[in-house]
């Protein structure tokens, strides 16, 4: 298969379900390969890392995408995401990043640990109640979704009563982040974007009138005081992004991680006994089955080369994070799930100027939740086949049924 055929396979349901054999084939063609007119596919760890950190490669912003992507301007979901920090370049990116980063400080996130521990135990109690008589429970629904949505909603200041709406809305919206999505999926993404924007418009108005000690209030005040620092559209786009980025990926980190533990009993025993550190386990899940599989950049430089290939102005680079994380040049036995690895540094949170603002929070949630889950249910087992979401960019499970044991 050539790189174009591999790319096409990755866009099918079968390819999305099992991308790793396709990545291995792509790697055999080279760490960087041409994959169609003006496009390159990057699978090497070093090369993906380099592109992410090189200012001569930028994110594809609204201006570029409206020229390239058919129908871009007809999709409110795509337009909304393109107004958020994720899809902006300088100087707008730094302007928004400094505002949002001031909330996601290492100190503030570390201070959340007791709240994450308390929320974990509350959810485990509820799970225990649901599965007490041997009834299977779905880990994704009862835990993996609820913990991160609860944590990010606390940070944002979204009232508890409203949180149940977000699982489906966020799942629908993520179609807009996929490389290719069908019309029905994009229609659902647009409807979700509009509903979420409507929701945050209401919440922002409430917080403007009666501010609280939360992120929505803080950003609303900035936008009201100086729209040049954050416009009304940007406020909404970033609130929706923070909500969705704040739990969708972390939900998948928890689900992908538990599934790996159930397939690797020694790792499960090691994490349960304390022999394997929760941080090492989390890093290895991120490396081995990353919740974000791919991102992209556009070359804005002249004479750029990457991995021995030309990447002139306007070239589009698909950065296959999931492949880079299994690059044999970087990792010994990359196909082995080994939570005792040292110096892993997977690229799952990206790198360079757009490095994930929630990385520390996501790591904290996994490191707290997974050992607590194993301690609480010593006889945890699968209760049937898990079902994957049909997505490439954001990789995770729709359902992961379990029995909790005695
Ligand atoms: C396991 C969980 C997570 C993964 C794998 C993940 C992954 C990523 C990746 C790969 C990027 C960079 C995309 C690019 O460069 O194209 C990113 C950016 C971002 N993430 Fe995360 N993320 C996770 C959790 C979170 C959480 C919990 C939050 C918020 C609380 C968050 C907020 C953000 C934001 C705001 C950005 C944009 C940063 C920028 O553009 O400057 N993420 N994330």
PDB file of N, CA, C and O in Angstrom, residues 205-238:
ATOM      1  N   UNK A 205     -24.069  35.351  30.650  1.00  0.00           N
ATOM      2  CA  UNK A 205     -24.890  36.505  31.065  1.00  0.00           C
ATOM      3  C   UNK A 205     -25.144  36.458  32.581  1.00  0.00           C
ATOM      4  O   UNK A 205     -25.067  37.485  33.271  1.00  0.00           O
ATOM      5  N   UNK A 206     -25.392  35.252  33.077  1.00  0.00           N
ATOM      6  CA  UNK A 206     -25.613  35.117  34.536  1.00  0.00           C
ATOM      7  C   UNK A 206     -24.391  35.529  35.327  1.00  0.00           C
ATOM      8  O   UNK A 206     -24.478  36.241  36.325  1.00  0.00           O
ATOM      9  N   UNK A 207     -23.218  35.074  34.849  1.00  0.00           N
ATOM     10  CA  UNK A 207     -21.985  35.371  35.594  1.00  0.00           C
ATOM     11  C   UNK A 207     -21.570  36.841  35.442  1.00  0.00           C
ATOM     12  O   UNK A 207     -20.891  37.378  36.302  1.00  0.00           O
ATOM     13  N   UNK A 208     -21.990  37.429  34.340  1.00  0.00           N
ATOM     14  CA  UNK A 208     -21.679  38.858  34.160  1.00  0.00           C
ATOM     15  C   UNK A 208     -22.464  39.657  35.215  1.00  0.00           C
ATOM     16  O   UNK A 208     -21.941  40.587  35.826  1.00  0.00           O
ATOM     17  N   UNK A 209     -23.707  39.230  35.407  1.00  0.00           N
ATOM     18  CA  UNK A 209     -24.544  39.940  36.381  1.00  0.00           C
ATOM     19  C   UNK A 209     -24.105  39.610  37.809  1.00  0.00           C
ATOM     20  O   UNK A 209     -24.066  40.492  38.675  1.00  0.00           O
ATOM     21  N   UNK A 210     -23.795  38.339  38.074  1.00  0.00           N
ATOM     22  CA  UNK A 210     -23.407  37.923  39.429  1.00  0.00           C
ATOM     23  C   UNK A 210     -22.161  37.049  39.362  1.00  0.00           C
ATOM     24  O   UNK A 210     -22.255  35.813  39.365  1.00  0.00           O
ATOM     25  N   UNK A 211     -20.975  37.653  39.311  1.00  0.00           N
ATOM     26  CA  UNK A 211     -19.734  36.863  39.159  1.00  0.00           C
ATOM     27  C   UNK A 211     -19.502  35.925  40.339  1.00  0.00           C
ATOM     28  O   UNK A 211     -19.910  36.223  41.469  1.00  0.00           O
ATOM     29  N   UNK A 212     -18.870  34.801  40.038  1.00  0.00           N
ATOM     30  CA  UNK A 212     -18.461  33.853  41.079  1.00  0.00           C
ATOM     31  C   UNK A 212     -16.973  33.610  40.917  1.00  0.00           C
ATOM     32  O   UNK A 212     -16.353  34.109  39.979  1.00  0.00           O
ATOM     33  N   UNK A 213     -16.426  32.755  41.797  1.00  0.00           N
ATOM     34  CA  UNK A 213     -14.997  32.454  41.701  1.00  0.00           C
ATOM     35  C   UNK A 213     -14.816  31.266  40.753  1.00  0.00           C
ATOM     36  O   UNK A 213     -14.523  30.150  41.179  1.00  0.00           O
ATOM     37  N   UNK A 214     -15.041  31.489  39.467  1.00  0.00           N
ATOM     38  CA  UNK A 214     -14.874  30.401  38.509  1.00  0.00           C
ATOM     39  C   UNK A 214     -14.356  30.962  37.177  1.00  0.00           C
ATOM     40  O   UNK A 214     -14.278  32.177  36.978  1.00  0.00           O
ATOM     41  N   UNK A 215     -14.011  30.020  36.272  1.00  0.00           N
ATOM     42  CA  UNK A 215     -13.373  30.418  35.013  1.00  0.00           C
ATOM     43  C   UNK A 215     -14.324  31.179  34.084  1.00  0.00           C
ATOM     44  O   UNK A 215     -13.911  32.128  33.400  1.00  0.00           O
ATOM     45  N   UNK A 216     -15.603  30.787  34.061  1.00  0.00           N
ATOM     46  CA  UNK A 216     -16.550  31.524  33.205  1.00  0.00           C
ATOM     47  C   UNK A 216     -16.594  32.984  33.654  1.00  0.00           C
ATOM     48  O   UNK A 216     -16.447  33.898  32.827  1.00  0.00           O
ATOM     49  N   UNK A 217     -16.721  33.217  34.957  1.00  0.00           N
ATOM     50  CA  UNK A 217     -16.777  34.604  35.451  1.00  0.00           C
ATOM     51  C   UNK A 217     -15.511  35.361  35.081  1.00  0.00           C
ATOM     52  O   UNK A 217     -15.568  36.517  34.635  1.00  0.00           O
ATOM     53  N   UNK A 218     -14.353  34.707  35.250  1.00  0.00           N
ATOM     54  CA  UNK A 218     -13.075  35.386  34.981  1.00  0.00           C
ATOM     55  C   UNK A 218     -12.992  35.801  33.511  1.00  0.00           C
ATOM     56  O   UNK A 218     -12.646  36.943  33.198  1.00  0.00           O
ATOM     57  N   UNK A 219     -13.347  34.874  32.607  1.00  0.00           N
ATOM     58  CA  UNK A 219     -13.231  35.202  31.176  1.00  0.00           C
ATOM     59  C   UNK A 219     -14.306  36.204  30.745  1.00  0.00           C
ATOM     60  O   UNK A 219     -14.054  37.059  29.892  1.00  0.00           O
ATOM     61  N   UNK A 220     -15.498  36.101  31.327  1.00  0.00           N
ATOM     62  CA  UNK A 220     -16.571  37.060  31.005  1.00  0.00           C
ATOM     63  C   UNK A 220     -16.124  38.474  31.371  1.00  0.00           C
ATOM     64  O   UNK A 220     -16.346  39.423  30.611  1.00  0.00           O
ATOM     65  N   UNK A 221     -15.450  38.595  32.516  1.00  0.00           N
ATOM     66  CA  UNK A 221     -15.008  39.932  32.945  1.00  0.00           C
ATOM     67  C   UNK A 221     -13.965  40.506  31.987  1.00  0.00           C
ATOM     68  O   UNK A 221     -14.018  41.679  31.640  1.00  0.00           O
ATOM     69  N   UNK A 222     -13.043  39.644  31.536  1.00  0.00           N
ATOM     70  CA  UNK A 222     -12.028  40.103  30.580  1.00  0.00           C
ATOM     71  C   UNK A 222     -12.712  40.586  29.304  1.00  0.00           C
ATOM     72  O   UNK A 222     -12.426  41.673  28.791  1.00  0.00           O
ATOM     73  N   UNK A 223     -13.645  39.772  28.792  1.00  0.00           N
ATOM     74  CA  UNK A 223     -14.309  40.098  27.522  1.00  0.00           C
ATOM     75  C   UNK A 223     -15.131  41.384  27.651  1.00  0.00           C
ATOM     76  O   UNK A 223     -15.174  42.190  26.711  1.00  0.00           O
ATOM     77  N   UNK A 224     -15.773  41.565  28.822  1.00  0.00           N
ATOM     78  CA  UNK A 224     -16.608  42.755  28.999  1.00  0.00           C
ATOM     79  C   UNK A 224     -15.742  44.008  29.117  1.00  0.00           C
ATOM     80  O   UNK A 224     -16.081  45.066  28.581  1.00  0.00           O
ATOM     81  N   UNK A 225     -14.600  43.866  29.798  1.00  0.00           N
ATOM     82  CA  UNK A 225     -13.749  45.041  30.036  1.00  0.00           C
ATOM     83  C   UNK A 225     -13.035  45.469  28.758  1.00  0.00           C
ATOM     84  O   UNK A 225     -12.836  46.658  28.521  1.00  0.00           O
ATOM     85  N   UNK A 226     -12.627  44.503  27.933  1.00  0.00           N
ATOM     86  CA  UNK A 226     -11.816  44.837  26.765  1.00  0.00           C
ATOM     87  C   UNK A 226     -11.997  43.782  25.669  1.00  0.00           C
ATOM     88  O   UNK A 226     -11.239  42.805  25.608  1.00  0.00           O
ATOM     89  N   UNK A 227     -12.980  43.991  24.788  1.00  0.00           N
ATOM     90  CA  UNK A 227     -13.247  42.997  23.739  1.00  0.00           C
ATOM     91  C   UNK A 227     -12.043  42.760  22.816  1.00  0.00           C
ATOM     92  O   UNK A 227     -11.984  41.735  22.142  1.00  0.00           O
ATOM     93  N   UNK A 228     -11.075  43.683  22.815  1.00  0.00           N
ATOM     94  CA  UNK A 228      -9.881  43.454  21.994  1.00  0.00           C
ATOM     95  C   UNK A 228      -9.031  42.333  22.592  1.00  0.00           C
ATOM     96  O   UNK A 228      -8.244  41.697  21.903  1.00  0.00           O
ATOM     97  N   UNK A 229      -9.170  42.105  23.902  1.00  0.00           N
ATOM     98  CA  UNK A 229      -8.421  40.991  24.525  1.00  0.00           C
ATOM     99  C   UNK A 229      -9.155  39.672  24.312  1.00  0.00           C
ATOM    100  O   UNK A 229      -8.547  38.614  24.236  1.00  0.00           O
ATOM    101  N   UNK A 230     -10.489  39.741  24.283  1.00  0.00           N
ATOM    102  CA  UNK A 230     -11.280  38.530  24.053  1.00  0.00           C
ATOM    103  C   UNK A 230     -12.660  38.978  23.568  1.00  0.00           C
ATOM    104  O   UNK A 230     -13.413  39.595  24.323  1.00  0.00           O
ATOM    105  N   UNK A 231     -12.963  38.664  22.307  1.00  0.00           N
ATOM    106  CA  UNK A 231     -14.263  39.095  21.778  1.00  0.00           C
ATOM    107  C   UNK A 231     -15.361  38.164  22.303  1.00  0.00           C
ATOM    108  O   UNK A 231     -15.074  37.093  22.848  1.00  0.00           O
ATOM    109  N   UNK A 232     -16.601  38.563  22.104  1.00  0.00           N
ATOM    110  CA  UNK A 232     -17.727  37.731  22.535  1.00  0.00           C
ATOM    111  C   UNK A 232     -17.706  36.360  21.871  1.00  0.00           C
ATOM    112  O   UNK A 232     -17.930  35.331  22.519  1.00  0.00           O
ATOM    113  N   UNK A 233     -17.417  36.327  20.565  1.00  0.00           N
ATOM    114  CA  UNK A 233     -17.345  35.051  19.844  1.00  0.00           C
ATOM    115  C   UNK A 233     -16.224  34.173  20.393  1.00  0.00           C
ATOM    116  O   UNK A 233     -16.365  32.961  20.531  1.00  0.00           O
ATOM    117  N   UNK A 234     -15.088  34.814  20.659  1.00  0.00           N
ATOM    118  CA  UNK A 234     -13.936  34.049  21.178  1.00  0.00           C
ATOM    119  C   UNK A 234     -14.220  33.503  22.569  1.00  0.00           C
ATOM    120  O   UNK A 234     -13.810  32.384  22.909  1.00  0.00           O
ATOM    121  N   UNK A 235     -14.927  34.292  23.366  1.00  0.00           N
ATOM    122  CA  UNK A 235     -15.292  33.826  24.715  1.00  0.00           C
ATOM    123  C   UNK A 235     -16.086  32.523  24.610  1.00  0.00           C
ATOM    124  O   UNK A 235     -15.749  31.513  25.235  1.00  0.00           O
ATOM    125  N   UNK A 236     -17.123  32.534  23.788  1.00  0.00           N
ATOM    126  CA  UNK A 236     -17.974  31.336  23.653  1.00  0.00           C
ATOM    127  C   UNK A 236     -17.187  30.159  23.096  1.00  0.00           C
ATOM    128  O   UNK A 236     -17.283  29.029  23.596  1.00  0.00           O
ATOM    129  N   UNK A 237     -16.385  30.424  22.050  1.00  0.00           N
ATOM    130  CA  UNK A 237     -15.633  29.337  21.414  1.00  0.00           C
ATOM    131  C   UNK A 237     -14.684  28.683  22.412  1.00  0.00           C
ATOM    132  O   UNK A 237     -14.559  27.453  22.469  1.00  0.00           O
ATOM    133  N   UNK A 238     -14.033  29.502  23.220  1.00  0.00           N
ATOM    134  CA  UNK A 238     -13.068  28.938  24.165  1.00  0.00           C
ATOM    135  C   UNK A 238     -13.751  28.232  25.328  1.00  0.00           C
ATOM    136  O   UNK A 238     -13.232  27.232  25.835  1.00  0.00           O
TER     137      UNK A 238
END
